[in-house]
């Protein structure tokens, strides 16, 4: 096996969002809000908490790895044979927050997952911004 075959790929989506990190944090960590922009879930903002995200196509098994309100949230993202990690980083800016989502762990033989997640995260973040616009 070559080094290239053992390396994994990542997806990074970054956006400048005109809301405070605290408001975005609520949308990332409150189950009813997560359901509005991502999937049904039983998330709890506790390190080590195992949770599920479910949709019509199936689901994701996850575990909270890092929780540093309102700056960093990380959880595993496992579905079928994909073992990955999603990390959210929130950085305050003069206009609001720079939101960065990175999903790591795509093997080169997992192209369908990589392509699906690349398109999916764009849709999820657009939905997140719609939820944020409706929140107080």
PDB file of N, CA and C in Angstrom, residues 34-103:
ATOM      1  N   UNK A  34     -30.658  21.736  15.717  1.00  0.00           N
ATOM      2  CA  UNK A  34     -29.869  20.854  14.834  1.00  0.00           C
ATOM      3  C   UNK A  34     -30.805  20.134  13.864  1.00  0.00           C
ATOM      4  N   UNK A  35     -31.955  19.708  14.366  1.00  0.00           N
ATOM      5  CA  UNK A  35     -32.904  19.004  13.506  1.00  0.00           C
ATOM      6  C   UNK A  35     -33.386  19.890  12.357  1.00  0.00           C
ATOM      7  N   UNK A  36     -33.488  21.191  12.611  1.00  0.00           N
ATOM      8  CA  UNK A  36     -33.968  22.096  11.560  1.00  0.00           C
ATOM      9  C   UNK A  36     -32.979  22.246  10.401  1.00  0.00           C
ATOM     10  N   UNK A  37     -31.675  22.190  10.679  1.00  0.00           N
ATOM     11  CA  UNK A  37     -30.712  22.435   9.588  1.00  0.00           C
ATOM     12  C   UNK A  37     -29.889  21.204   9.196  1.00  0.00           C
ATOM     13  N   UNK A  38     -29.928  20.147  10.052  1.00  0.00           N
ATOM     14  CA  UNK A  38     -29.091  18.982   9.751  1.00  0.00           C
ATOM     15  C   UNK A  38     -29.944  17.706   9.705  1.00  0.00           C
ATOM     16  N   UNK A  39     -30.215  17.126  10.842  1.00  0.00           N
ATOM     17  CA  UNK A  39     -31.004  15.891  10.901  1.00  0.00           C
ATOM     18  C   UNK A  39     -31.611  15.734  12.295  1.00  0.00           C
ATOM     19  N   UNK A  40     -32.587  14.807  12.402  1.00  0.00           N
ATOM     20  CA  UNK A  40     -33.101  14.434  13.716  1.00  0.00           C
ATOM     21  C   UNK A  40     -31.940  13.889  14.524  1.00  0.00           C
ATOM     22  N   UNK A  41     -31.986  14.095  15.853  1.00  0.00           N
ATOM     23  CA  UNK A  41     -30.811  13.718  16.648  1.00  0.00           C
ATOM     24  C   UNK A  41     -31.171  13.601  18.115  1.00  0.00           C
ATOM     25  N   UNK A  42     -30.252  13.034  18.872  1.00  0.00           N
ATOM     26  CA  UNK A  42     -30.364  13.018  20.332  1.00  0.00           C
ATOM     27  C   UNK A  42     -29.067  13.582  20.935  1.00  0.00           C
ATOM     28  N   UNK A  43     -28.593  14.653  20.333  1.00  0.00           N
ATOM     29  CA  UNK A  43     -27.349  15.307  20.736  1.00  0.00           C
ATOM     30  C   UNK A  43     -27.456  15.912  22.143  1.00  0.00           C
ATOM     31  N   UNK A  44     -26.386  15.837  22.886  1.00  0.00           N
ATOM     32  CA  UNK A  44     -26.226  16.565  24.150  1.00  0.00           C
ATOM     33  C   UNK A  44     -24.830  17.159  24.132  1.00  0.00           C
ATOM     34  N   UNK A  45     -24.683  18.407  24.536  1.00  0.00           N
ATOM     35  CA  UNK A  45     -23.352  19.035  24.505  1.00  0.00           C
ATOM     36  C   UNK A  45     -22.478  18.594  25.677  1.00  0.00           C
ATOM     37  N   UNK A  46     -22.160  17.295  25.703  1.00  0.00           N
ATOM     38  CA  UNK A  46     -21.335  16.722  26.767  1.00  0.00           C
ATOM     39  C   UNK A  46     -20.249  15.864  26.121  1.00  0.00           C
ATOM     40  N   UNK A  47     -19.017  16.102  26.517  1.00  0.00           N
ATOM     41  CA  UNK A  47     -17.915  15.309  25.979  1.00  0.00           C
ATOM     42  C   UNK A  47     -18.161  13.824  26.270  1.00  0.00           C
ATOM     43  N   UNK A  48     -18.009  12.997  25.241  1.00  0.00           N
ATOM     44  CA  UNK A  48     -18.208  11.565  25.393  1.00  0.00           C
ATOM     45  C   UNK A  48     -19.633  11.099  25.120  1.00  0.00           C
ATOM     46  N   UNK A  49     -20.562  12.047  24.966  1.00  0.00           N
ATOM     47  CA  UNK A  49     -21.958  11.660  24.693  1.00  0.00           C
ATOM     48  C   UNK A  49     -22.061  11.030  23.307  1.00  0.00           C
ATOM     49  N   UNK A  50     -22.647   9.837  23.249  1.00  0.00           N
ATOM     50  CA  UNK A  50     -22.878   9.165  21.966  1.00  0.00           C
ATOM     51  C   UNK A  50     -24.286   9.512  21.511  1.00  0.00           C
ATOM     52  N   UNK A  51     -24.388   9.876  20.230  1.00  0.00           N
ATOM     53  CA  UNK A  51     -25.678  10.280  19.699  1.00  0.00           C
ATOM     54  C   UNK A  51     -25.840   9.814  18.265  1.00  0.00           C
ATOM     55  N   UNK A  52     -27.092   9.902  17.806  1.00  0.00           N
ATOM     56  CA  UNK A  52     -27.420   9.497  16.440  1.00  0.00           C
ATOM     57  C   UNK A  52     -28.015  10.677  15.695  1.00  0.00           C
ATOM     58  N   UNK A  53     -27.723  10.722  14.418  1.00  0.00           N
ATOM     59  CA  UNK A  53     -28.363  11.651  13.490  1.00  0.00           C
ATOM     60  C   UNK A  53     -29.076  10.771  12.476  1.00  0.00           C
ATOM     61  N   UNK A  54     -30.358  11.043  12.230  1.00  0.00           N
ATOM     62  CA  UNK A  54     -31.103  10.176  11.316  1.00  0.00           C
ATOM     63  C   UNK A  54     -31.797  10.999  10.240  1.00  0.00           C
ATOM     64  N   UNK A  55     -31.846  10.376   9.055  1.00  0.00           N
ATOM     65  CA  UNK A  55     -32.508  10.986   7.899  1.00  0.00           C
ATOM     66  C   UNK A  55     -33.160   9.866   7.096  1.00  0.00           C
ATOM     67  N   UNK A  56     -33.845  10.236   6.028  1.00  0.00           N
ATOM     68  CA  UNK A  56     -34.509   9.240   5.183  1.00  0.00           C
ATOM     69  C   UNK A  56     -33.523   8.232   4.608  1.00  0.00           C
ATOM     70  N   UNK A  57     -32.305   8.655   4.302  1.00  0.00           N
ATOM     71  CA  UNK A  57     -31.301   7.802   3.669  1.00  0.00           C
ATOM     72  C   UNK A  57     -30.584   6.881   4.650  1.00  0.00           C
ATOM     73  N   UNK A  58     -30.762   7.094   5.949  1.00  0.00           N
ATOM     74  CA  UNK A  58     -30.058   6.288   6.935  1.00  0.00           C
ATOM     75  C   UNK A  58     -29.663   7.144   8.114  1.00  0.00           C
ATOM     76  N   UNK A  59     -28.468   6.906   8.611  1.00  0.00           N
ATOM     77  CA  UNK A  59     -28.085   7.678   9.764  1.00  0.00           C
ATOM     78  C   UNK A  59     -26.602   7.702  10.010  1.00  0.00           C
ATOM     79  N   UNK A  60     -26.245   8.466  11.046  1.00  0.00           N
ATOM     80  CA  UNK A  60     -24.870   8.661  11.451  1.00  0.00           C
ATOM     81  C   UNK A  60     -24.785   8.352  12.937  1.00  0.00           C
ATOM     82  N   UNK A  61     -23.783   7.611  13.338  1.00  0.00           N
ATOM     83  CA  UNK A  61     -23.494   7.393  14.751  1.00  0.00           C
ATOM     84  C   UNK A  61     -22.328   8.313  15.108  1.00  0.00           C
ATOM     85  N   UNK A  62     -22.446   8.986  16.223  1.00  0.00           N
ATOM     86  CA  UNK A  62     -21.452  10.007  16.553  1.00  0.00           C
ATOM     87  C   UNK A  62     -21.166  10.019  18.050  1.00  0.00           C
ATOM     88  N   UNK A  63     -20.051  10.661  18.398  1.00  0.00           N
ATOM     89  CA  UNK A  63     -19.672  10.853  19.793  1.00  0.00           C
ATOM     90  C   UNK A  63     -18.991  12.207  19.918  1.00  0.00           C
ATOM     91  N   UNK A  64     -19.424  12.974  20.909  1.00  0.00           N
ATOM     92  CA  UNK A  64     -18.825  14.291  21.134  1.00  0.00           C
ATOM     93  C   UNK A  64     -17.390  14.101  21.616  1.00  0.00           C
ATOM     94  N   UNK A  65     -16.457  14.744  20.921  1.00  0.00           N
ATOM     95  CA  UNK A  65     -15.035  14.623  21.259  1.00  0.00           C
ATOM     96  C   UNK A  65     -14.492  15.871  21.948  1.00  0.00           C
ATOM     97  N   UNK A  66     -14.913  17.036  21.454  1.00  0.00           N
ATOM     98  CA  UNK A  66     -14.439  18.308  21.999  1.00  0.00           C
ATOM     99  C   UNK A  66     -15.620  19.250  22.126  1.00  0.00           C
ATOM    100  N   UNK A  67     -15.685  19.931  23.252  1.00  0.00           N
ATOM    101  CA  UNK A  67     -16.733  20.926  23.426  1.00  0.00           C
ATOM    102  C   UNK A  67     -16.135  22.089  24.202  1.00  0.00           C
ATOM    103  N   UNK A  68     -15.974  23.219  23.519  1.00  0.00           N
ATOM    104  CA  UNK A  68     -15.385  24.431  24.095  1.00  0.00           C
ATOM    105  C   UNK A  68     -16.273  25.611  23.728  1.00  0.00           C
ATOM    106  N   UNK A  69     -17.390  25.801  24.473  1.00  0.00           N
ATOM    107  CA  UNK A  69     -18.332  26.868  24.113  1.00  0.00           C
ATOM    108  C   UNK A  69     -17.708  28.261  24.189  1.00  0.00           C
ATOM    109  N   UNK A  70     -18.041  29.135  23.290  1.00  0.00           N
ATOM    110  CA  UNK A  70     -18.683  28.953  21.994  1.00  0.00           C
ATOM    111  C   UNK A  70     -17.654  28.979  20.865  1.00  0.00           C
ATOM    112  N   UNK A  71     -16.589  28.225  21.004  1.00  0.00           N
ATOM    113  CA  UNK A  71     -15.490  28.315  20.042  1.00  0.00           C
ATOM    114  C   UNK A  71     -15.216  27.048  19.232  1.00  0.00           C
ATOM    115  N   UNK A  72     -15.382  25.875  19.845  1.00  0.00           N
ATOM    116  CA  UNK A  72     -15.002  24.662  19.128  1.00  0.00           C
ATOM    117  C   UNK A  72     -15.873  23.482  19.556  1.00  0.00           C
ATOM    118  N   UNK A  73     -16.344  22.750  18.561  1.00  0.00           N
ATOM    119  CA  UNK A  73     -17.151  21.551  18.778  1.00  0.00           C
ATOM    120  C   UNK A  73     -16.658  20.498  17.799  1.00  0.00           C
ATOM    121  N   UNK A  74     -16.429  19.310  18.303  1.00  0.00           N
ATOM    122  CA  UNK A  74     -15.961  18.232  17.446  1.00  0.00           C
ATOM    123  C   UNK A  74     -16.675  16.948  17.830  1.00  0.00           C
ATOM    124  N   UNK A  75     -17.069  16.181  16.806  1.00  0.00           N
ATOM    125  CA  UNK A  75     -17.665  14.880  17.070  1.00  0.00           C
ATOM    126  C   UNK A  75     -17.319  13.901  15.959  1.00  0.00           C
ATOM    127  N   UNK A  76     -17.305  12.625  16.331  1.00  0.00           N
ATOM    128  CA  UNK A  76     -17.093  11.609  15.307  1.00  0.00           C
ATOM    129  C   UNK A  76     -18.331  11.570  14.426  1.00  0.00           C
ATOM    130  N   UNK A  77     -18.154  11.074  13.221  1.00  0.00           N
ATOM    131  CA  UNK A  77     -19.249  11.013  12.239  1.00  0.00           C
ATOM    132  C   UNK A  77     -19.056   9.693  11.501  1.00  0.00           C
ATOM    133  N   UNK A  78     -19.750   8.666  11.963  1.00  0.00           N
ATOM    134  CA  UNK A  78     -19.547   7.317  11.426  1.00  0.00           C
ATOM    135  C   UNK A  78     -20.828   6.817  10.789  1.00  0.00           C
ATOM    136  N   UNK A  79     -20.700   6.366   9.543  1.00  0.00           N
ATOM    137  CA  UNK A  79     -21.838   5.779   8.848  1.00  0.00           C
ATOM    138  C   UNK A  79     -21.317   4.693   7.916  1.00  0.00           C
ATOM    139  N   UNK A  80     -21.942   3.557   7.968  1.00  0.00           N
ATOM    140  CA  UNK A  80     -21.497   2.400   7.181  1.00  0.00           C
ATOM    141  C   UNK A  80     -19.996   2.204   7.391  1.00  0.00           C
ATOM    142  N   UNK A  81     -19.161   2.286   6.335  1.00  0.00           N
ATOM    143  CA  UNK A  81     -17.715   2.090   6.552  1.00  0.00           C
ATOM    144  C   UNK A  81     -16.935   3.399   6.593  1.00  0.00           C
ATOM    145  N   UNK A  82     -17.599   4.520   6.693  1.00  0.00           N
ATOM    146  CA  UNK A  82     -16.921   5.812   6.832  1.00  0.00           C
ATOM    147  C   UNK A  82     -16.686   6.118   8.308  1.00  0.00           C
ATOM    148  N   UNK A  83     -15.452   6.367   8.667  1.00  0.00           N
ATOM    149  CA  UNK A  83     -15.081   6.792  10.027  1.00  0.00           C
ATOM    150  C   UNK A  83     -14.449   8.171   9.893  1.00  0.00           C
ATOM    151  N   UNK A  84     -15.174   9.207  10.299  1.00  0.00           N
ATOM    152  CA  UNK A  84     -14.676  10.561  10.102  1.00  0.00           C
ATOM    153  C   UNK A  84     -14.925  11.392  11.353  1.00  0.00           C
ATOM    154  N   UNK A  85     -14.416  12.617  11.319  1.00  0.00           N
ATOM    155  CA  UNK A  85     -14.580  13.558  12.425  1.00  0.00           C
ATOM    156  C   UNK A  85     -15.011  14.904  11.851  1.00  0.00           C
ATOM    157  N   UNK A  86     -16.028  15.486  12.467  1.00  0.00           N
ATOM    158  CA  UNK A  86     -16.507  16.815  12.090  1.00  0.00           C
ATOM    159  C   UNK A  86     -16.087  17.785  13.184  1.00  0.00           C
ATOM    160  N   UNK A  87     -15.444  18.876  12.787  1.00  0.00           N
ATOM    161  CA  UNK A  87     -15.003  19.892  13.738  1.00  0.00           C
ATOM    162  C   UNK A  87     -15.525  21.259  13.304  1.00  0.00           C
ATOM    163  N   UNK A  88     -16.183  21.923  14.226  1.00  0.00           N
ATOM    164  CA  UNK A  88     -16.693  23.278  14.012  1.00  0.00           C
ATOM    165  C   UNK A  88     -15.813  24.241  14.792  1.00  0.00           C
ATOM    166  N   UNK A  89     -15.370  25.290  14.142  1.00  0.00           N
ATOM    167  CA  UNK A  89     -14.580  26.322  14.796  1.00  0.00           C
ATOM    168  C   UNK A  89     -15.262  27.670  14.560  1.00  0.00           C
ATOM    169  N   UNK A  90     -15.492  28.403  15.644  1.00  0.00           N
ATOM    170  CA  UNK A  90     -16.165  29.694  15.571  1.00  0.00           C
ATOM    171  C   UNK A  90     -15.188  30.764  16.028  1.00  0.00           C
ATOM    172  N   UNK A  91     -14.932  31.739  15.170  1.00  0.00           N
ATOM    173  CA  UNK A  91     -13.999  32.808  15.482  1.00  0.00           C
ATOM    174  C   UNK A  91     -14.728  34.146  15.349  1.00  0.00           C
ATOM    175  N   UNK A  92     -14.784  34.934  16.445  1.00  0.00           N
ATOM    176  CA  UNK A  92     -15.457  36.237  16.345  1.00  0.00           C
ATOM    177  C   UNK A  92     -14.740  37.149  15.350  1.00  0.00           C
ATOM    178  N   UNK A  93     -15.545  37.915  14.612  1.00  0.00           N
ATOM    179  CA  UNK A  93     -15.005  38.906  13.683  1.00  0.00           C
ATOM    180  C   UNK A  93     -15.766  40.211  13.893  1.00  0.00           C
ATOM    181  N   UNK A  94     -15.323  41.258  13.228  1.00  0.00           N
ATOM    182  CA  UNK A  94     -16.003  42.552  13.350  1.00  0.00           C
ATOM    183  C   UNK A  94     -17.429  42.484  12.819  1.00  0.00           C
ATOM    184  N   UNK A  95     -17.685  41.603  11.841  1.00  0.00           N
ATOM    185  CA  UNK A  95     -19.022  41.491  11.242  1.00  0.00           C
ATOM    186  C   UNK A  95     -19.858  40.375  11.862  1.00  0.00           C
ATOM    187  N   UNK A  96     -19.304  39.551  12.702  1.00  0.00           N
ATOM    188  CA  UNK A  96     -20.044  38.437  13.282  1.00  0.00           C
ATOM    189  C   UNK A  96     -19.119  37.303  13.670  1.00  0.00           C
ATOM    190  N   UNK A  97     -19.120  36.248  12.856  1.00  0.00           N
ATOM    191  CA  UNK A  97     -18.349  35.048  13.182  1.00  0.00           C
ATOM    192  C   UNK A  97     -17.833  34.405  11.893  1.00  0.00           C
ATOM    193  N   UNK A  98     -16.583  33.973  11.933  1.00  0.00           N
ATOM    194  CA  UNK A  98     -16.084  33.105  10.865  1.00  0.00           C
ATOM    195  C   UNK A  98     -16.343  31.687  11.339  1.00  0.00           C
ATOM    196  N   UNK A  99     -17.198  30.990  10.603  1.00  0.00           N
ATOM    197  CA  UNK A  99     -17.567  29.613  10.927  1.00  0.00           C
ATOM    198  C   UNK A  99     -16.818  28.680   9.990  1.00  0.00           C
ATOM    199  N   UNK A 100     -16.114  27.724  10.587  1.00  0.00           N
ATOM    200  CA  UNK A 100     -15.356  26.756   9.794  1.00  0.00           C
ATOM    201  C   UNK A 100     -15.817  25.358  10.172  1.00  0.00           C
ATOM    202  N   UNK A 101     -16.186  24.578   9.168  1.00  0.00           N
ATOM    203  CA  UNK A 101     -16.542  23.174   9.367  1.00  0.00           C
ATOM    204  C   UNK A 101     -15.522  22.343   8.605  1.00  0.00           C
ATOM    205  N   UNK A 102     -14.939  21.382   9.274  1.00  0.00           N
ATOM    206  CA  UNK A 102     -14.016  20.466   8.622  1.00  0.00           C
ATOM    207  C   UNK A 102     -14.431  19.039   8.946  1.00  0.00           C
ATOM    208  N   UNK A 103     -14.587  18.251   7.913  1.00  0.00           N
ATOM    209  CA  UNK A 103     -14.837  16.818   8.093  1.00  0.00           C
ATOM    210  C   UNK A 103     -13.622  16.083   7.557  1.00  0.00           C
TER     211      UNK A 103
END
